[in-house]
Amino acid sequence: MDLAAPFDARTRLGLVLPMLVVVVVGIAVTAATASRSQDVRQQALERFSQAEANNTARILSLRLQQDGHAVERMGARLAIRGGAMPESEWRADAGAYLSDKPWLRALYVADETGVQWVEPEGGPAMAGLVGAPGGTGMSQSDMLGRLHAGAVARFEDGSDGMTAYYPFADGTGGVRVLVALFDIAAMLRASRPAYDEDFDVALTASTDGPRLAGSGRAVDPGTPYGSSAPVTTSYDVGWTLHTAPTSSFVRRMQPRTGLGVWMSGIGLTLLGASLAFMAQLARRQAVRLADVDAVRRTSEQRYNLVVRGMAVGVWDWGIRDNTLGWSPNAMRMLGLPPDHKVADAGFFFDRIHPDDQPAVREAIEAHFEMGEPYAPNFRMRHEHGHFVWCHATGQVLLDETGEPVRMAGSIEDITEERAAEEARNRSERRLRAVTQSAVDAVLTTNAQGIIEEANPACERVFGYRPDELVGSNIRILTPTEHRRKHDYYIKHYIETGDSNIVGKVREVYGVHRDGHEIPIELAVTEYKAGDDRIFIATARDLSARKAGEAEREAFIARLEQTNAELERFNFAASHDLREPLRMIGNFSQMLLRKHAGQLDENARKAVEICAGSAQRMQALLDDLISFSRASDDLGQIETFIPVDMIELARQNLAEDFESSQASLETVHLPAKLRTNPTRFSRVFQNLIANSIKYAKDGEAPKIQISAAPYEQGWLFTLSDKGIGMRPEYCEQIFEPFKRLHPASKYSGTGMGLAICRKIVNNAGGRIWAESELGEGSRFYVYWPEAPMDTDAAAAVNMTGSDDSMTEGESA
Ligand code: ADP
């Protein structure tokens, strides 16, 4: 926007209008002021006039009083002399009296016959007296010796005057009168020299109306601004003074004042109008600047939006004419072609989801009225019928009167963000549900270790309610001696990222509310939310498990002890029993050999039974000894070739092979095996011997040994085609002394398979059988490879007892 651009007509009107208003108001105020000032002036003139009247009347009244007293004194002097005063003396007295009183025209002494003396000589002759003494019905004696003033006189020249007369008795019994004749005009002139020019004055007597003028200029009491004041009353004659400003004076006053008001009014009006204009201009410029700023901001926003990519659209709403600009990106957002024509702003409002429309309207109103940022989220209908979530931003532009003119901004499809947010919220809710119902205590803390959340399980594990924990430091759950260490770990981790806690599962001790320590399995993970680091600790109470473990370990220890005792007893007993048994066997043999002839048939059979039993007993004891030794440690561990060890077993059983015509086949045996070779050979020797022993009558035993990789070692399978057994016996045959046949039919102790199982189990493997009666049997042996690093340990632990294990074994 160009600040220097000329204003449009509307703006020009906006600039001039306030100025015109000021002019009209100024003129009105000036007129009112002028009118008011006119009133004030009139009142002032009236007051002025009244004051003039009052003052002049008071002066006149005083003068009349003074002069009256002088006349009275003169009359008194005449009365004392009884009129016998020589004329020269009277003349001197009267001359002195008249000398400084220009308004006193003459003094007369008269009697009934006429004027006796006049001073000054040849003074104005009176045309007559109006209201002369006695005229009001007073008797002459009442009037004698008293001054009477106020009668109207009329001079021969037509001018008006006033008389004051003093009747006195002359010495001859007659009455004479001293008369003073006042010239009213002169008296008025002498009384009011200052305002002579500006006011017309007149003294009127009630007997003669206004005709009696004193100033030489007639005053009509009805004249504008005229005033009057009483001067004196005598013989029912009321003398009143009238004043009125001269027309020139009134004129002089009026035009000056009115013009002044108008001049000032117009001056102030013009000043006000210019100020209004300047203010409007300044405001308009400020609005323009704001517009420029807003436009700059909008264009910056637009630029940013463009940079941000295709998903963001731009819109521009002409509020006065309800037009709407809707950018191609925004069109695409709603599935419309980029050049889709928009009729008006209704396009936007109609597409908003009905549930969201009130919120959008409210956001616009709040932006217009309170200047709140416009940034609502709402749904808009896509061309395909579904709704897309939108985020809009906008900025209104106001005209110079503050009315919204335009609003422009951006619109963005946030459906995906919204879905992601909802998914996040859902997963957060799920997570919360999980932690709320979790058996383990789950706590979150900030980087300072302050607990922010705790689940209900915390109460079961630590004895604190979740609300008691929130806000506390996690240290309250740590045993005192570990607290400092814990603080160090967290601090160290935050500073270096090295952790002894975070990301690991450890068994540690926590402390219960009641003070006792609890073994816990602690897993701490870290979650970063912006700059905040949140630690999530899961604590599993191991008390029960630990108690169970301890119990089991104690039980195992007891069992092992008992076992060891039993084995020791077994071993010792077998050893100790061997000796007497050998004696029984030897002596039985000796009896049969050397004294057979001395024995009858029955005795000889008894001795034979005795010798056979001793032999079986011997075998039994040997097996028992082997069995008790089979649980020793692993013995010598070596890497050997399994076929070799099986061959060794075969050689040990060479006689059996020969007598039974048995055949042995080995298939897929491993090239190498790492375990104790003697024991390996011993197990297979037992199994092969059984297969030969439990062959079907009249059939040469056929034995096959195969192997396949299995778990951490090999699974060997030995199968024969012998008599087999019912499946339910397949497990029982591994129990010590368990036999399925009488010794008379198949020799044996029932210890062979028990020894095998003990050896295999001891090596970490398993042995089991599958069979059907008459269908042959399969024996499975899982033999794990011994780990490499056990060599040294095994060598140290080697007792050499392995060799003795073969001693006296039976199959
Ligand atoms: P013994 O062979 O000394 O009796 P064993 O512990 O070796 O003791 O075997 C236990 C029992 O399992 C035998 O008495 C026999 O009944 C049965 N048995 C063992 N091997 C086989 C086999 N290969 N076929 C059939 N029965 C067998």
Short mmCIF file of C-alpha atoms in Angstrom, two decimals, residues 216-613:
data_model
loop_
_atom_site.label_atom_id
_atom_site.label_comp_id
_atom_site.label_asym_id
_atom_site.label_seq_id
_atom_site.Cartn_x
_atom_site.Cartn_y
_atom_site.Cartn_z
CA GLY A 216 -31.53 70.57 27.17
CA ARG A 217 -32.23 67.18 25.58
CA ALA A 218 -35.59 65.73 26.16
CA VAL A 219 -35.76 62.30 27.73
CA ASP A 220 -38.66 60.06 27.18
CA PRO A 221 -38.91 57.67 30.14
CA GLY A 222 -39.90 54.93 27.67
CA THR A 223 -36.57 55.24 25.86
CA PRO A 224 -34.62 51.99 25.60
CA TYR A 225 -32.30 51.47 28.55
CA GLY A 226 -33.91 54.45 30.30
CA SER A 227 -33.98 54.63 34.09
CA SER A 228 -35.39 56.92 36.70
CA ALA A 229 -34.84 57.78 40.37
CA PRO A 230 -36.79 59.99 42.79
CA VAL A 231 -35.03 63.22 43.83
CA THR A 232 -37.35 65.02 46.22
CA THR A 233 -41.00 65.59 46.95
CA SER A 234 -42.49 68.77 48.11
CA TYR A 235 -46.02 70.13 48.14
CA ASP A 236 -47.14 66.95 46.47
CA VAL A 237 -44.73 67.61 43.67
CA GLY A 238 -42.53 64.61 43.06
CA TRP A 239 -39.28 65.37 41.30
CA THR A 240 -37.90 62.46 39.40
CA LEU A 241 -34.68 62.16 37.53
CA HIS A 242 -34.69 60.28 34.21
CA THR A 243 -31.60 59.03 32.42
CA ALA A 244 -31.13 57.32 29.08
CA PRO A 245 -27.93 56.49 27.21
CA THR A 246 -27.56 58.58 24.14
CA SER A 247 -28.09 56.74 20.90
CA SER A 248 -24.46 57.37 19.95
CA PHE A 249 -23.36 55.77 23.20
CA VAL A 250 -25.60 52.77 22.62
CA ARG A 251 -24.27 52.47 19.13
CA ARG A 252 -20.70 52.77 20.34
CA MET A 253 -21.23 49.94 22.76
CA GLN A 254 -23.14 47.53 20.50
CA PRO A 255 -21.18 47.05 17.29
CA ARG A 256 -17.87 46.64 19.06
CA THR A 257 -19.08 43.91 21.35
CA GLY A 258 -21.00 41.88 18.71
CA LEU A 259 -18.14 42.06 16.28
CA GLY A 260 -15.68 40.97 18.94
CA VAL A 261 -17.75 37.90 19.72
CA TRP A 262 -18.16 37.06 16.09
CA MET A 263 -14.52 37.63 15.35
CA SER A 264 -13.44 35.46 18.24
CA GLY A 265 -16.10 32.83 17.41
CA ILE A 266 -15.09 32.59 13.80
CA GLY A 267 -11.41 32.53 14.74
CA LEU A 268 -11.92 29.72 17.21
CA THR A 269 -14.18 27.87 14.77
CA LEU A 270 -11.53 27.99 12.08
CA LEU A 271 -8.91 26.84 14.57
CA GLY A 272 -11.15 23.98 15.70
CA ALA A 273 -11.93 23.01 12.13
CA SER A 274 -8.25 22.91 11.24
CA LEU A 275 -7.50 20.85 14.33
CA ALA A 276 -10.30 18.42 13.42
CA PHE A 277 -8.97 18.16 9.91
CA MET A 278 -5.40 17.60 11.12
CA ALA A 279 -6.54 14.96 13.60
CA GLN A 280 -8.55 13.17 10.91
CA LEU A 281 -5.60 13.30 8.59
CA ALA A 282 -3.23 11.95 11.25
CA ARG A 283 -5.68 9.18 12.14
CA ARG A 284 -6.16 8.28 8.50
CA GLN A 285 -2.40 8.09 8.06
CA ALA A 286 -2.15 5.87 11.15
CA VAL A 287 -4.85 3.58 9.74
CA ARG A 288 -2.96 3.50 6.47
CA LEU A 289 0.22 2.61 8.32
CA ALA A 290 -1.65 -0.11 10.21
CA ASP A 291 -3.04 -1.35 6.91
CA VAL A 292 0.43 -1.40 5.44
CA ASP A 293 1.60 -3.32 8.47
CA ALA A 294 -1.29 -5.76 8.26
CA VAL A 295 -0.72 -6.26 4.56
CA ARG A 296 2.96 -6.82 5.22
CA ARG A 297 2.10 -9.36 7.91
CA THR A 298 -0.41 -11.08 5.69
CA SER A 299 2.07 -11.27 2.85
CA GLU A 300 4.67 -12.66 5.24
CA GLN A 301 2.16 -15.22 6.37
CA ARG A 302 1.36 -16.04 2.78
CA TYR A 303 5.02 -16.45 2.02
CA ASN A 304 5.43 -18.76 4.99
CA LEU A 305 2.42 -20.71 3.93
CA VAL A 306 3.74 -21.16 0.43
CA VAL A 307 7.04 -22.30 1.86
CA ARG A 308 5.28 -24.77 4.07
CA GLY A 309 3.96 -26.57 1.10
CA MET A 310 0.97 -27.81 -0.70
CA ALA A 311 -1.32 -28.69 2.17
CA VAL A 312 -1.89 -25.07 3.16
CA GLY A 313 -4.38 -22.81 1.43
CA VAL A 314 -4.97 -19.09 1.57
CA TRP A 315 -8.30 -17.27 1.77
CA ASP A 316 -9.41 -13.69 1.55
CA TRP A 317 -12.89 -12.52 2.60
CA GLY A 318 -14.25 -9.15 1.49
CA ILE A 319 -16.59 -8.52 4.38
CA ARG A 320 -18.61 -5.62 2.95
CA ASP A 321 -19.58 -7.35 -0.28
CA ASN A 322 -19.22 -10.90 1.18
CA THR A 323 -16.79 -11.97 -1.56
CA LEU A 324 -14.42 -14.85 -0.92
CA GLY A 325 -11.05 -15.69 -2.46
CA TRP A 326 -10.10 -19.34 -1.91
CA SER A 327 -6.68 -20.42 -3.16
CA PRO A 328 -6.04 -23.50 -5.36
CA ASN A 329 -4.43 -25.34 -2.45
CA ALA A 330 -7.50 -24.72 -0.34
CA MET A 331 -9.67 -26.00 -3.22
CA ARG A 332 -7.60 -29.15 -3.50
CA MET A 333 -7.99 -29.67 0.21
CA LEU A 334 -11.72 -30.05 -0.33
CA GLY A 335 -11.30 -32.19 -3.45
CA LEU A 336 -12.30 -29.31 -5.77
CA PRO A 337 -10.51 -28.30 -8.97
CA PRO A 338 -8.02 -25.47 -8.27
CA ASP A 339 -9.95 -23.04 -10.48
CA HIS A 340 -13.33 -23.78 -8.88
CA LYS A 341 -15.43 -20.59 -8.79
CA VAL A 342 -16.63 -19.40 -5.43
CA ALA A 343 -19.90 -17.44 -5.42
CA ASP A 344 -19.50 -15.78 -2.03
CA ALA A 345 -18.47 -16.40 1.56
CA GLY A 346 -21.42 -18.78 1.90
CA PHE A 347 -19.21 -21.33 0.12
CA PHE A 348 -17.08 -21.49 3.24
CA PHE A 349 -19.79 -21.41 5.89
CA ASP A 350 -22.03 -23.96 4.14
CA ARG A 351 -19.25 -26.51 4.00
CA ILE A 352 -18.43 -26.36 7.70
CA HIS A 353 -19.76 -29.28 9.71
CA PRO A 354 -23.03 -28.19 11.36
CA ASP A 355 -21.65 -29.09 14.80
CA ASP A 356 -18.62 -26.80 14.27
CA GLN A 357 -20.40 -23.79 12.72
CA PRO A 358 -21.26 -22.04 16.01
CA ALA A 359 -17.66 -22.28 17.20
CA VAL A 360 -16.32 -20.78 13.95
CA ARG A 361 -18.82 -17.89 14.13
CA GLU A 362 -17.88 -17.27 17.74
CA ALA A 363 -14.19 -17.24 16.83
CA ILE A 364 -14.84 -14.63 14.11
CA GLU A 365 -16.90 -12.48 16.46
CA ALA A 366 -14.30 -12.70 19.20
CA HIS A 367 -11.65 -11.69 16.66
CA PHE A 368 -13.70 -8.72 15.42
CA GLU A 369 -14.89 -7.48 18.78
CA MET A 370 -12.10 -8.31 21.16
CA GLY A 371 -9.16 -8.78 18.83
CA GLU A 372 -8.65 -12.36 19.97
CA PRO A 373 -6.48 -14.43 17.61
CA TYR A 374 -8.53 -16.26 15.01
CA ALA A 375 -7.27 -19.87 14.88
CA PRO A 376 -10.14 -22.36 15.07
CA ASN A 377 -10.14 -26.07 14.19
CA PHE A 378 -13.24 -27.37 12.43
CA ARG A 379 -14.46 -29.93 9.92
CA MET A 380 -15.27 -29.11 6.28
CA ARG A 381 -17.12 -31.25 3.82
CA HIS A 382 -14.94 -32.77 1.11
CA GLU A 383 -16.31 -33.22 -2.39
CA HIS A 384 -16.40 -36.97 -1.76
CA GLY A 385 -18.78 -36.47 1.12
CA HIS A 386 -16.50 -37.10 4.07
CA PHE A 387 -15.25 -34.36 6.36
CA VAL A 388 -11.68 -33.11 6.64
CA TRP A 389 -10.34 -31.45 9.76
CA CYS A 390 -9.08 -27.93 9.05
CA HIS A 391 -7.08 -25.41 10.98
CA ALA A 392 -7.61 -21.81 9.94
CA THR A 393 -5.85 -18.61 10.90
CA GLY A 394 -6.86 -15.10 9.92
CA GLN A 395 -6.46 -11.39 10.49
CA VAL A 396 -9.13 -8.76 10.03
CA LEU A 397 -8.42 -5.39 8.41
CA LEU A 398 -10.41 -2.42 9.71
CA ASP A 399 -11.26 0.81 7.94
CA GLU A 400 -10.57 4.25 9.40
CA THR A 401 -13.76 4.12 11.47
CA GLY A 402 -12.83 0.74 12.94
CA GLU A 403 -15.30 -1.25 10.84
CA PRO A 404 -14.05 -4.66 9.55
CA VAL A 405 -13.44 -4.49 5.80
CA ARG A 406 -11.44 -7.60 4.95
CA MET A 407 -10.23 -10.71 6.60
CA ALA A 408 -7.51 -12.93 5.18
CA GLY A 409 -5.58 -15.92 6.37
CA SER A 410 -4.66 -19.56 5.83
CA ILE A 411 -6.41 -22.88 5.98
CA GLU A 412 -4.74 -26.23 6.43
CA ASP A 413 -5.81 -29.86 6.35
CA ILE A 414 -4.97 -31.31 9.76
CA THR A 415 -6.94 -34.55 9.43
CA GLU A 416 -3.83 -36.68 9.73
CA GLU A 417 -2.40 -34.72 12.63
CA ARG A 418 -5.75 -34.93 14.29
CA ALA A 419 -5.98 -38.69 13.74
CA ALA A 420 -2.45 -39.07 15.08
CA GLU A 421 -3.35 -36.93 18.05
CA GLU A 422 -6.48 -38.95 18.70
CA ALA A 423 -4.47 -42.16 18.41
CA ARG A 424 -1.99 -40.66 20.84
CA ASN A 425 -4.78 -39.75 23.19
CA ARG A 426 -6.29 -43.21 22.87
CA SER A 427 -2.99 -44.87 23.54
CA GLU A 428 -2.43 -42.50 26.43
CA ARG A 429 -5.81 -43.48 27.83
CA ARG A 430 -5.01 -47.16 27.30
CA LEU A 431 -1.65 -46.68 28.92
CA ARG A 432 -3.29 -44.92 31.81
CA ALA A 433 -5.78 -47.76 32.13
CA VAL A 434 -2.90 -50.22 32.11
CA THR A 435 -0.93 -48.37 34.75
CA GLN A 436 -4.05 -47.82 36.82
CA SER A 437 -4.74 -51.54 36.90
CA ALA A 438 -1.09 -52.60 37.00
CA VAL A 439 0.13 -54.79 39.84
CA ASP A 440 3.44 -52.97 39.81
CA ALA A 441 3.84 -49.47 41.18
CA VAL A 442 4.27 -46.97 38.35
CA LEU A 443 5.49 -43.42 39.03
CA THR A 444 6.54 -40.55 36.83
CA THR A 445 8.91 -37.86 38.05
CA ASN A 446 10.44 -34.75 36.60
CA ALA A 447 14.17 -34.18 36.32
CA GLN A 448 14.26 -32.93 39.91
CA GLY A 449 12.79 -36.20 41.14
CA ILE A 450 9.41 -34.68 42.01
CA ILE A 451 6.66 -37.26 41.58
CA GLU A 452 4.07 -36.09 39.08
CA GLU A 453 1.94 -39.19 38.75
CA ALA A 454 1.48 -42.37 40.76
CA ASN A 455 -0.79 -45.34 40.13
CA PRO A 456 -2.99 -47.09 42.71
CA ALA A 457 -0.54 -50.00 43.04
CA CYS A 458 1.87 -47.60 44.77
CA GLU A 459 -0.27 -47.87 47.87
CA ARG A 460 0.03 -51.64 47.93
CA VAL A 461 3.78 -51.60 47.31
CA PHE A 462 4.89 -48.55 49.29
CA GLY A 463 1.91 -47.87 51.59
CA TYR A 464 1.39 -44.31 50.29
CA ARG A 465 -1.80 -43.24 48.50
CA PRO A 466 -1.10 -41.87 44.99
CA ASP A 467 -2.27 -38.37 46.01
CA GLU A 468 0.16 -38.42 48.94
CA LEU A 469 3.04 -39.19 46.61
CA VAL A 470 2.30 -36.59 43.93
CA GLY A 471 4.43 -33.51 44.63
CA SER A 472 6.87 -35.36 46.90
CA ASN A 473 10.43 -36.24 45.98
CA ILE A 474 10.97 -39.84 44.89
CA ARG A 475 13.63 -39.98 47.62
CA ILE A 476 10.93 -40.75 50.19
CA LEU A 477 10.71 -44.20 48.60
CA THR A 478 14.48 -44.74 48.75
CA PRO A 479 16.26 -46.08 51.84
CA THR A 480 18.19 -43.32 53.61
CA GLU A 481 21.60 -44.74 52.76
CA HIS A 482 20.74 -44.81 49.04
CA ARG A 483 19.20 -41.37 48.80
CA ARG A 484 22.39 -39.51 48.05
CA LYS A 485 23.39 -42.14 45.58
CA HIS A 486 20.05 -41.91 43.85
CA ASP A 487 20.30 -38.13 43.53
CA TYR A 488 23.79 -38.53 42.16
CA TYR A 489 22.66 -41.09 39.57
CA ILE A 490 19.93 -38.85 38.24
CA LYS A 491 22.17 -35.76 38.20
CA HIS A 492 24.98 -37.69 36.61
CA TYR A 493 22.64 -39.13 34.01
CA ILE A 494 21.19 -35.74 33.08
CA GLU A 495 24.66 -34.26 32.72
CA THR A 496 26.41 -37.09 30.93
CA GLY A 497 23.77 -39.47 29.63
CA ASP A 498 25.61 -42.28 31.45
CA SER A 499 23.22 -44.28 33.43
CA ASN A 500 23.21 -46.76 36.23
CA ILE A 501 19.47 -46.58 36.49
CA VAL A 502 17.79 -45.40 33.30
CA GLY A 503 17.06 -48.11 30.77
CA LYS A 504 18.04 -50.93 33.14
CA VAL A 505 16.17 -53.35 35.31
CA ARG A 506 17.74 -53.68 38.71
CA GLU A 507 16.92 -55.28 41.98
CA VAL A 508 17.10 -52.61 44.65
CA TYR A 509 15.53 -51.78 47.95
CA GLY A 510 12.68 -49.32 48.41
CA VAL A 511 11.29 -48.11 51.66
CA HIS A 512 7.72 -48.64 52.79
CA ARG A 513 5.70 -45.94 54.52
CA ASP A 514 6.02 -47.85 57.79
CA GLY A 515 9.81 -47.78 57.44
CA HIS A 516 10.62 -51.36 56.48
CA GLU A 517 12.67 -52.00 53.37
CA ILE A 518 11.12 -53.76 50.41
CA PRO A 519 13.06 -55.64 47.76
CA ILE A 520 11.94 -54.28 44.41
CA GLU A 521 12.70 -54.85 40.79
CA LEU A 522 13.10 -51.31 39.44
CA ALA A 523 12.88 -50.35 35.80
CA VAL A 524 13.42 -46.69 34.95
CA THR A 525 12.82 -45.31 31.50
CA GLU A 526 13.07 -41.80 30.27
CA TYR A 527 10.57 -39.89 28.17
CA LYS A 528 11.34 -36.54 26.61
CA ALA A 529 8.43 -34.14 26.16
CA GLY A 530 9.95 -31.09 24.46
CA ASP A 531 12.56 -29.78 26.87
CA ASP A 532 11.04 -31.64 29.78
CA ARG A 533 12.52 -34.94 30.84
CA ILE A 534 10.13 -37.31 32.45
CA PHE A 535 11.30 -40.47 34.19
CA ILE A 536 8.96 -43.41 34.46
CA ALA A 537 9.75 -45.84 37.24
CA THR A 538 8.12 -49.24 37.50
CA ALA A 539 8.66 -50.98 40.81
CA ARG A 540 7.73 -54.62 41.27
CA ASP A 541 7.47 -55.80 44.81
CA LEU A 542 9.78 -58.79 45.12
CA SER A 543 8.96 -59.47 48.76
CA ALA A 544 6.79 -62.51 48.02
CA ARG A 545 9.14 -63.80 45.33
CA LYS A 546 12.16 -63.32 47.53
CA ALA A 547 10.43 -65.06 50.41
CA GLY A 548 9.46 -67.93 48.06
CA GLU A 549 12.98 -68.10 46.68
CA ALA A 550 14.51 -68.16 50.11
CA GLU A 551 12.11 -70.88 51.15
CA ARG A 552 12.90 -72.93 48.04
CA GLU A 553 16.61 -72.49 48.47
CA ALA A 554 16.39 -73.54 52.07
CA PHE A 555 14.33 -76.54 51.03
CA ILE A 556 16.81 -77.45 48.29
CA ALA A 557 19.69 -77.08 50.69
CA ARG A 558 17.93 -79.37 53.16
CA LEU A 559 17.16 -81.81 50.39
CA GLU A 560 20.70 -81.78 49.12
CA GLN A 561 21.97 -82.32 52.58
CA THR A 562 19.61 -85.25 53.09
CA ASN A 563 20.52 -86.61 49.68
CA ALA A 564 24.19 -86.35 50.36
CA GLU A 565 23.70 -88.06 53.70
CA LEU A 566 21.70 -90.79 52.02
CA GLU A 567 24.28 -91.26 49.33
CA ARG A 568 27.05 -91.34 51.90
CA PHE A 569 25.07 -93.89 53.86
CA ASN A 570 24.31 -95.81 50.68
CA PHE A 571 27.95 -95.85 49.70
CA ALA A 572 29.21 -96.73 53.15
CA ALA A 573 26.57 -99.39 53.69
CA SER A 574 27.22 -100.97 50.30
CA HIS A 575 30.93 -100.99 50.97
CA ASP A 576 30.56 -102.42 54.43
CA LEU A 577 28.06 -105.04 53.26
CA ARG A 578 30.39 -106.21 50.50
CA GLU A 579 32.89 -107.78 52.87
CA PRO A 580 30.61 -110.16 54.83
CA LEU A 581 28.88 -110.95 51.54
CA ARG A 582 32.12 -111.92 49.92
CA MET A 583 32.76 -114.22 52.92
CA ILE A 584 29.33 -115.82 52.49
CA GLY A 585 30.01 -116.26 48.76
CA ASN A 586 33.56 -117.59 49.23
CA PHE A 587 32.63 -120.00 51.99
CA SER A 588 29.60 -121.23 50.08
CA GLN A 589 31.86 -121.88 47.08
CA MET A 590 34.42 -123.60 49.29
CA LEU A 591 31.68 -125.84 50.81
CA LEU A 592 30.53 -126.83 47.35
CA ARG A 593 34.08 -127.36 46.11
CA LYS A 594 35.72 -129.20 49.01
CA HIS A 595 32.84 -130.73 50.97
CA ALA A 596 30.31 -131.52 48.31
CA GLY A 597 30.67 -135.26 49.03
CA GLN A 598 29.71 -134.77 52.67
CA LEU A 599 26.53 -132.92 51.83
CA ASP A 600 23.33 -134.61 50.91
CA GLU A 601 21.34 -133.37 47.97
CA ASN A 602 19.19 -130.91 49.95
CA ALA A 603 22.16 -129.44 51.78
CA ARG A 604 24.10 -129.03 48.55
CA LYS A 605 21.13 -127.16 46.90
CA ALA A 606 20.84 -124.91 49.92
CA VAL A 607 24.51 -124.03 49.74
CA GLU A 608 24.18 -123.35 46.00
CA ILE A 609 21.26 -120.97 46.64
CA CYS A 610 23.31 -119.31 49.30
CA ALA A 611 26.23 -118.81 46.90
CA GLY A 612 23.92 -117.46 44.08
CA SER A 613 22.18 -115.03 46.46
#
